[in-house]
CSV table of N, CA and C in Angstrom, one decimal:
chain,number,residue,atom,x,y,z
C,9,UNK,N,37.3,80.1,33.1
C,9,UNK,CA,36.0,79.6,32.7
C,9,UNK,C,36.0,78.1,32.4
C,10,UNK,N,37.4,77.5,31.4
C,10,UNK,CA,36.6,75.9,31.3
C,10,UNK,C,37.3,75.7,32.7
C,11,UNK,N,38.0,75.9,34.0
C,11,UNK,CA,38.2,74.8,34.6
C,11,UNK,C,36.7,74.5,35.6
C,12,UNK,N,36.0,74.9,35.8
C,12,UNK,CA,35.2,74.5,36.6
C,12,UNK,C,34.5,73.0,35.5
C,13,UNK,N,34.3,73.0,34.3
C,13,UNK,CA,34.2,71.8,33.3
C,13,UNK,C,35.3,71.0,33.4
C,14,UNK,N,36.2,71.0,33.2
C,14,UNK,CA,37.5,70.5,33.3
C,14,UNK,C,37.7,69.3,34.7
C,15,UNK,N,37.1,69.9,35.7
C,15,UNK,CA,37.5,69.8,37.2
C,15,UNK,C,36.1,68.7,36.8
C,16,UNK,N,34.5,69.5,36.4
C,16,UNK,CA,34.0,68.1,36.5
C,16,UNK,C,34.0,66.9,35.5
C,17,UNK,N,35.0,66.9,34.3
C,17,UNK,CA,35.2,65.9,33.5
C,17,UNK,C,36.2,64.9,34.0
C,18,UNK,N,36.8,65.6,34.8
C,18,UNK,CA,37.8,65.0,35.7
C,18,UNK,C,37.2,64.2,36.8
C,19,UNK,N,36.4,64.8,37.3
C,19,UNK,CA,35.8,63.7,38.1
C,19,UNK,C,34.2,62.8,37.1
C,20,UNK,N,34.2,62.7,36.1
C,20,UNK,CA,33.7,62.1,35.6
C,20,UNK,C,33.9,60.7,34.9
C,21,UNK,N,35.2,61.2,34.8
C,21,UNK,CA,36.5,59.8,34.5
C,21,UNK,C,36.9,58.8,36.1
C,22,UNK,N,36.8,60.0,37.0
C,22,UNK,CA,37.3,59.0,37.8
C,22,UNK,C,36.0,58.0,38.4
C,23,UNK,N,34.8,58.4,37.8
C,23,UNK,CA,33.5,58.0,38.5
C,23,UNK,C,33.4,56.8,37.4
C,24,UNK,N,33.6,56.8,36.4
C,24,UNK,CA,33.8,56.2,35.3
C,24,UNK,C,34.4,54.9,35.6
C,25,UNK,N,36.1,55.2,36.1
C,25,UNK,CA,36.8,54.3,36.4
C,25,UNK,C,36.7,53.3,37.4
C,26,UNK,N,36.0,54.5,38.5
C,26,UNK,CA,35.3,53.2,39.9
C,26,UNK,C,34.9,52.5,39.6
C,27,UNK,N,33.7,52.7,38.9
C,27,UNK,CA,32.4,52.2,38.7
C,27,UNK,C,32.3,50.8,37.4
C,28,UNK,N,33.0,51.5,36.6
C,28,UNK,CA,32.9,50.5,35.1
C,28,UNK,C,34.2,49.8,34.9
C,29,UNK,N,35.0,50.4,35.1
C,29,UNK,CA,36.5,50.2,34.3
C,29,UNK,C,36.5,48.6,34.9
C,30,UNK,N,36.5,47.8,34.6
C,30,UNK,CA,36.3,46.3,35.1
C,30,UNK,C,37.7,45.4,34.6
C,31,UNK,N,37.6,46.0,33.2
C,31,UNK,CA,39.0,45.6,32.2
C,31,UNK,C,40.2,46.7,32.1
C,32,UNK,N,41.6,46.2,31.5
C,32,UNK,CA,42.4,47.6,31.1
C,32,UNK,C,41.5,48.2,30.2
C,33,UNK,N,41.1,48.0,29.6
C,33,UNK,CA,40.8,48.5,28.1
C,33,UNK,C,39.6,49.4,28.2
C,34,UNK,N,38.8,49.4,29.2
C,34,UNK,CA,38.1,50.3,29.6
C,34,UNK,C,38.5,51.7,30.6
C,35,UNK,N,39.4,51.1,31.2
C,35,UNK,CA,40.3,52.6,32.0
C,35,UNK,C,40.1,54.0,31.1
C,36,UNK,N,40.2,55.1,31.5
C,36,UNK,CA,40.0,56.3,31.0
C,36,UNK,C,41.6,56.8,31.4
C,37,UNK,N,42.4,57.4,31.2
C,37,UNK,CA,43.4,57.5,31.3
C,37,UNK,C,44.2,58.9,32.1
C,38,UNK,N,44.8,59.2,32.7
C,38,UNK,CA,44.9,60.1,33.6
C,38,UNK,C,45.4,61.5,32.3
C,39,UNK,N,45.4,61.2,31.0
C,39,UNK,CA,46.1,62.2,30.3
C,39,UNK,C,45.2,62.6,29.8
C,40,UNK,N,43.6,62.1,29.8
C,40,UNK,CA,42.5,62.6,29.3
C,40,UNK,C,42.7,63.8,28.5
C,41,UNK,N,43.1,65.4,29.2
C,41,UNK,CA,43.0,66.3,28.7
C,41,UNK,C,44.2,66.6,27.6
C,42,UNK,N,44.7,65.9,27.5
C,42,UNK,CA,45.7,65.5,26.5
C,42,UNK,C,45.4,65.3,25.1
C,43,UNK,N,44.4,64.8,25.4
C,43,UNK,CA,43.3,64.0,24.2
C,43,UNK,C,42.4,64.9,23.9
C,44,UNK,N,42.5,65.6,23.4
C,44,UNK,CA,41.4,66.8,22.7
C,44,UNK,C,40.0,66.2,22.4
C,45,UNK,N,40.6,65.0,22.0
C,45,UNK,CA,38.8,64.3,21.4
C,45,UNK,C,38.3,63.5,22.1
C,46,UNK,N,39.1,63.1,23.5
C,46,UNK,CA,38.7,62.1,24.2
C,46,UNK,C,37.9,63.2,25.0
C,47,UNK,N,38.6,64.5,25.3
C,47,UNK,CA,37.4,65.4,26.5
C,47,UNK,C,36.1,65.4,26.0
C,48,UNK,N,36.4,66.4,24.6
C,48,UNK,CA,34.9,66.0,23.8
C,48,UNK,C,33.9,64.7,23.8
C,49,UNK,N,34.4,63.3,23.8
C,49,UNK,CA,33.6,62.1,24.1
C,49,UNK,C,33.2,62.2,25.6
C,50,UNK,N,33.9,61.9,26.5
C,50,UNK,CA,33.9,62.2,27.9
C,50,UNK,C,32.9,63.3,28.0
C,51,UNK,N,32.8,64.3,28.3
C,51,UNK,CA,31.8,65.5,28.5
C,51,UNK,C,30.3,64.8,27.6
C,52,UNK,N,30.4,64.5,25.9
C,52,UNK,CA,28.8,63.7,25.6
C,52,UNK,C,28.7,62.9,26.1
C,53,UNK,N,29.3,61.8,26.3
C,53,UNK,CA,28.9,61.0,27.2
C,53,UNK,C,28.1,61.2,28.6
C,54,UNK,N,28.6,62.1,29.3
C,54,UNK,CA,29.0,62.3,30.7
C,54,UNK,C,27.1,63.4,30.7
C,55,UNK,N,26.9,63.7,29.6
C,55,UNK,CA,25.8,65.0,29.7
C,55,UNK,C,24.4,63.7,29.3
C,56,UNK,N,25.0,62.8,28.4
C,56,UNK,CA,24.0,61.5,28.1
C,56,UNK,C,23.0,61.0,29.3
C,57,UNK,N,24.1,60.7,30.7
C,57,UNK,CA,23.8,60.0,31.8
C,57,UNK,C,22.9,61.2,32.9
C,58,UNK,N,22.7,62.2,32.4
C,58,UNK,CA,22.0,63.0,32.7
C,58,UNK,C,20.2,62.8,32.4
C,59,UNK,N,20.3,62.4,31.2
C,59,UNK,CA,19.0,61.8,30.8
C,59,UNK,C,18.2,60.9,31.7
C,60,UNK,N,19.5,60.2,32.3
C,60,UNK,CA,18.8,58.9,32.4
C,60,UNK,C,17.8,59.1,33.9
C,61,UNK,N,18.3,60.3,34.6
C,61,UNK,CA,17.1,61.1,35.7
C,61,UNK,C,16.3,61.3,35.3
C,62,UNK,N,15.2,61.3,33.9
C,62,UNK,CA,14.5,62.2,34.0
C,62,UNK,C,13.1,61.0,33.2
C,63,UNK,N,13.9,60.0,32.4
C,63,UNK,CA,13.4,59.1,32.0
C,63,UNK,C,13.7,57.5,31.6
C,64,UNK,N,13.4,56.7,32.7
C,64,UNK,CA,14.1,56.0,33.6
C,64,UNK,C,14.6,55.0,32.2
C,65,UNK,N,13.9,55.1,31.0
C,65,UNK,CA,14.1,54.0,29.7
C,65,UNK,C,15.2,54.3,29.2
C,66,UNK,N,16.0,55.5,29.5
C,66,UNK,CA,17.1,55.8,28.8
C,66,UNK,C,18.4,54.9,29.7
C,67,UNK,N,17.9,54.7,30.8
C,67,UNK,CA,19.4,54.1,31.7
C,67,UNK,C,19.7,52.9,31.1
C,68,UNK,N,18.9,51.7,30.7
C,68,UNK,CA,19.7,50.8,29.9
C,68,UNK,C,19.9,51.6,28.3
C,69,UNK,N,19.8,52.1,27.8
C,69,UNK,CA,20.2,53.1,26.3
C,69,UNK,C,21.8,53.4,26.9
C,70,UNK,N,22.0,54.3,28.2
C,70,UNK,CA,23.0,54.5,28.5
C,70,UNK,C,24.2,52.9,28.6
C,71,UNK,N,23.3,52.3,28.8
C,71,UNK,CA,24.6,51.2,29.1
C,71,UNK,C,24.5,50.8,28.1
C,72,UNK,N,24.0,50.5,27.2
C,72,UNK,CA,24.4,49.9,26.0
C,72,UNK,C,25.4,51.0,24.8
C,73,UNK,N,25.0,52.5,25.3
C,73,UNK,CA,26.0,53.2,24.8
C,73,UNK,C,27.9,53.3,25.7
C,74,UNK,N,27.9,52.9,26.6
C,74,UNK,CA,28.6,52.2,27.5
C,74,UNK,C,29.7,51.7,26.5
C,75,UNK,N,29.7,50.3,25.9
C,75,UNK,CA,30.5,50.1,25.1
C,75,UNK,C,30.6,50.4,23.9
C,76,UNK,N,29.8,51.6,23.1
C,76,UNK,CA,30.6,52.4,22.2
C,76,UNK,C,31.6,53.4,22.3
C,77,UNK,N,31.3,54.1,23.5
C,77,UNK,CA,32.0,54.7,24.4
C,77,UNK,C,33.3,54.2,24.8
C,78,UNK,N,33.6,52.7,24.8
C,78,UNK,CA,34.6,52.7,24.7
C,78,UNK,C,35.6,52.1,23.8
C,79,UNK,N,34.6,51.9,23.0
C,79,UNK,CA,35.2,51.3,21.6
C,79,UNK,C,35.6,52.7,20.4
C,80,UNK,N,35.2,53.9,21.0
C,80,UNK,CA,35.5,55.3,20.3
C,80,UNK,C,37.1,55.3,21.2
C,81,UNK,N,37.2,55.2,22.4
C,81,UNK,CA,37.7,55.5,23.5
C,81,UNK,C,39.7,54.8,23.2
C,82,UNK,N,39.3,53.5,23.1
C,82,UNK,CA,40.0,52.7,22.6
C,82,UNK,C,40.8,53.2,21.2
C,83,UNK,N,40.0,53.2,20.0
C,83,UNK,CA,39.8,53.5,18.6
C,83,UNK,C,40.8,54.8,18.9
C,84,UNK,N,40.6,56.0,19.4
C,84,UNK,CA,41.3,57.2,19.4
C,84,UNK,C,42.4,56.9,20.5
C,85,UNK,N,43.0,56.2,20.9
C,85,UNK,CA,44.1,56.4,21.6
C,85,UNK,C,45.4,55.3,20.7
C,86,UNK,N,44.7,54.3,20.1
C,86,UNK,CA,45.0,53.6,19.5
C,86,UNK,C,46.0,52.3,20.7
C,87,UNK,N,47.4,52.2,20.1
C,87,UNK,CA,48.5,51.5,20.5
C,87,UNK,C,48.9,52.4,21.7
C,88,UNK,N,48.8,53.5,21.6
C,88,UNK,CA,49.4,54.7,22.9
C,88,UNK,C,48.9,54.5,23.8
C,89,UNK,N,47.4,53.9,23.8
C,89,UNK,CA,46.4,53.8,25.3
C,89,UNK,C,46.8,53.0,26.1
C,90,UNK,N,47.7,51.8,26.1
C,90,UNK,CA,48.4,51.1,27.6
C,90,UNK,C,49.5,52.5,28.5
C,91,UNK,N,50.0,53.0,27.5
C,91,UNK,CA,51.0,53.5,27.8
C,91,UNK,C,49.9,54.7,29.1
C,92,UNK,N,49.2,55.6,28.2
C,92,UNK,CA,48.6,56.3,28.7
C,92,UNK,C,47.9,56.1,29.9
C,93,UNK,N,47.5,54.6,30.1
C,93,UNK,CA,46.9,54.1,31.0
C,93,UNK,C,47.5,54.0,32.4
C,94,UNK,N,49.0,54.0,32.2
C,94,UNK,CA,49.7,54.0,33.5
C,94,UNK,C,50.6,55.3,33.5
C,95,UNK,N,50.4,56.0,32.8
C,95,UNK,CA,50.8,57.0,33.3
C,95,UNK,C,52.0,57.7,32.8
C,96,UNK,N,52.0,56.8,31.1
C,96,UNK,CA,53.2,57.2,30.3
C,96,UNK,C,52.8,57.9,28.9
C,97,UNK,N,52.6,59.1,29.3
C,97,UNK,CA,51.8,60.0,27.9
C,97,UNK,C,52.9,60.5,27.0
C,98,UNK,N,52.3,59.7,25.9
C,98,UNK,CA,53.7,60.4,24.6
C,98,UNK,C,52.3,61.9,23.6
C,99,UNK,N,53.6,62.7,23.2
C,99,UNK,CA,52.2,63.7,22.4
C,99,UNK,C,52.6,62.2,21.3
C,100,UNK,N,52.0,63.0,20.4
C,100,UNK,CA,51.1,62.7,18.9
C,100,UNK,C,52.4,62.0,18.3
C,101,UNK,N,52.9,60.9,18.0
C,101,UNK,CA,54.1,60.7,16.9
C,101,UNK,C,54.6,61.0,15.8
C,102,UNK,N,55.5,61.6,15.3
C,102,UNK,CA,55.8,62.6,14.0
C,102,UNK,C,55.5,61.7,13.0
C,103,UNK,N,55.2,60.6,13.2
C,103,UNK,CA,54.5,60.3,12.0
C,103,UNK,C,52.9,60.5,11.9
C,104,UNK,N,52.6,60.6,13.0
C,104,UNK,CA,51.3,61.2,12.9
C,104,UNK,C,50.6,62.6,12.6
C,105,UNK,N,52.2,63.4,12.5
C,105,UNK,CA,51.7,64.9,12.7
C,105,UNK,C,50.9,65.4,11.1
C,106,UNK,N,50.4,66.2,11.6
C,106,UNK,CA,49.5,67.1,10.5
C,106,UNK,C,49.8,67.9,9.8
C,107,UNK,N,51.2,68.6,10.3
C,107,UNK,CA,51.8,69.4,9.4
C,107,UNK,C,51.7,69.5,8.0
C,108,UNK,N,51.7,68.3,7.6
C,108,UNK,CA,51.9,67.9,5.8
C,108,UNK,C,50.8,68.6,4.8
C,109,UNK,N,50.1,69.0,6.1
C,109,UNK,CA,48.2,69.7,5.4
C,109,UNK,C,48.5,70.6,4.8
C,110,UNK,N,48.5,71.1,3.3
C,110,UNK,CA,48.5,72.4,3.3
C,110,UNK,C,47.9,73.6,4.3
C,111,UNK,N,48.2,74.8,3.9
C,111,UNK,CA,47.4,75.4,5.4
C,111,UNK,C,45.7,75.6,4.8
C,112,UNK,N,45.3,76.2,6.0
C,112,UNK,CA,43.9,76.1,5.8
C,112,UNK,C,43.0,77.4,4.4
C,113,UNK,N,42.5,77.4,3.8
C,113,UNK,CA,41.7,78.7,2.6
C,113,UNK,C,41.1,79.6,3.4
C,114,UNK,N,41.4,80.5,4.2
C,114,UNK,CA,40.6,81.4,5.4
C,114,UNK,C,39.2,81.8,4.2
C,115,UNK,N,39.3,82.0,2.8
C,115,UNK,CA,38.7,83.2,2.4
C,115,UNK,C,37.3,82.3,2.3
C,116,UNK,N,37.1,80.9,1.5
C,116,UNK,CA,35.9,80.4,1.3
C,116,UNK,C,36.0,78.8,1.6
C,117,UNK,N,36.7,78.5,2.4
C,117,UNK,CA,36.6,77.2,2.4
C,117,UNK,C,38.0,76.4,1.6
C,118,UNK,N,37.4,75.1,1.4
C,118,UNK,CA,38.1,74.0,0.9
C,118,UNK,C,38.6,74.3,-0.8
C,119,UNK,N,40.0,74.3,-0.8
C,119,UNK,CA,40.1,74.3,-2.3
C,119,UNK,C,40.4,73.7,-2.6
């Protein structure tokens, strides 16, 4: 079920990358789906520009959301995103892991 999404977020990045990627820093990175939060931005983004068929004032809205898009983009990959950018994906660094969370309260929430 998600790959037919999958397949077109993937080509959403690569349309992305023809088209905009002008700088490194704007590249989308081939580990995309690596990035849990990057798919999520990628797919809003990507449903955003759908707007802009229907009501022609939204296409510059879209380009000015353009570079928040990649300043979220940037922001979540952090120092890892050169790496990621050519093709050298590290997971998450153990200093970054989450483990340390206590586990989650299934019964009511936050305690």
């Amino acid at each position: 079920m998600l790959e037919p999404v999958l397949d077109w977020i993937d080509a959403v990045c690569r349309w992305l990358n023809q088209t905009y990627a002008w700088q490194p820093h704007q590249v989308l990175p081939p580990c995309w789906q690596q990035h849990e939060q990057l798919a999520y931005e990628i797919a809003a983004f990507a449903f955003t520009r759908i707007d802009t068929t229907t009501d022609p004032g939204t296409a510059i809205i879209w380009h000015e959301q353009y570079d928040r898009f990649v300043h979220r983009l940037n922001n979540t990959l952090g120092k890892a995103g050169d790496d990621c950018r050519v093709g050298r994906h590290e997971p998450r660094p153990a200093r970054f892991a989450l483990s340390a969370w206590p586990p989650e309260n299934r019964a009511g929430g936050p305690t």
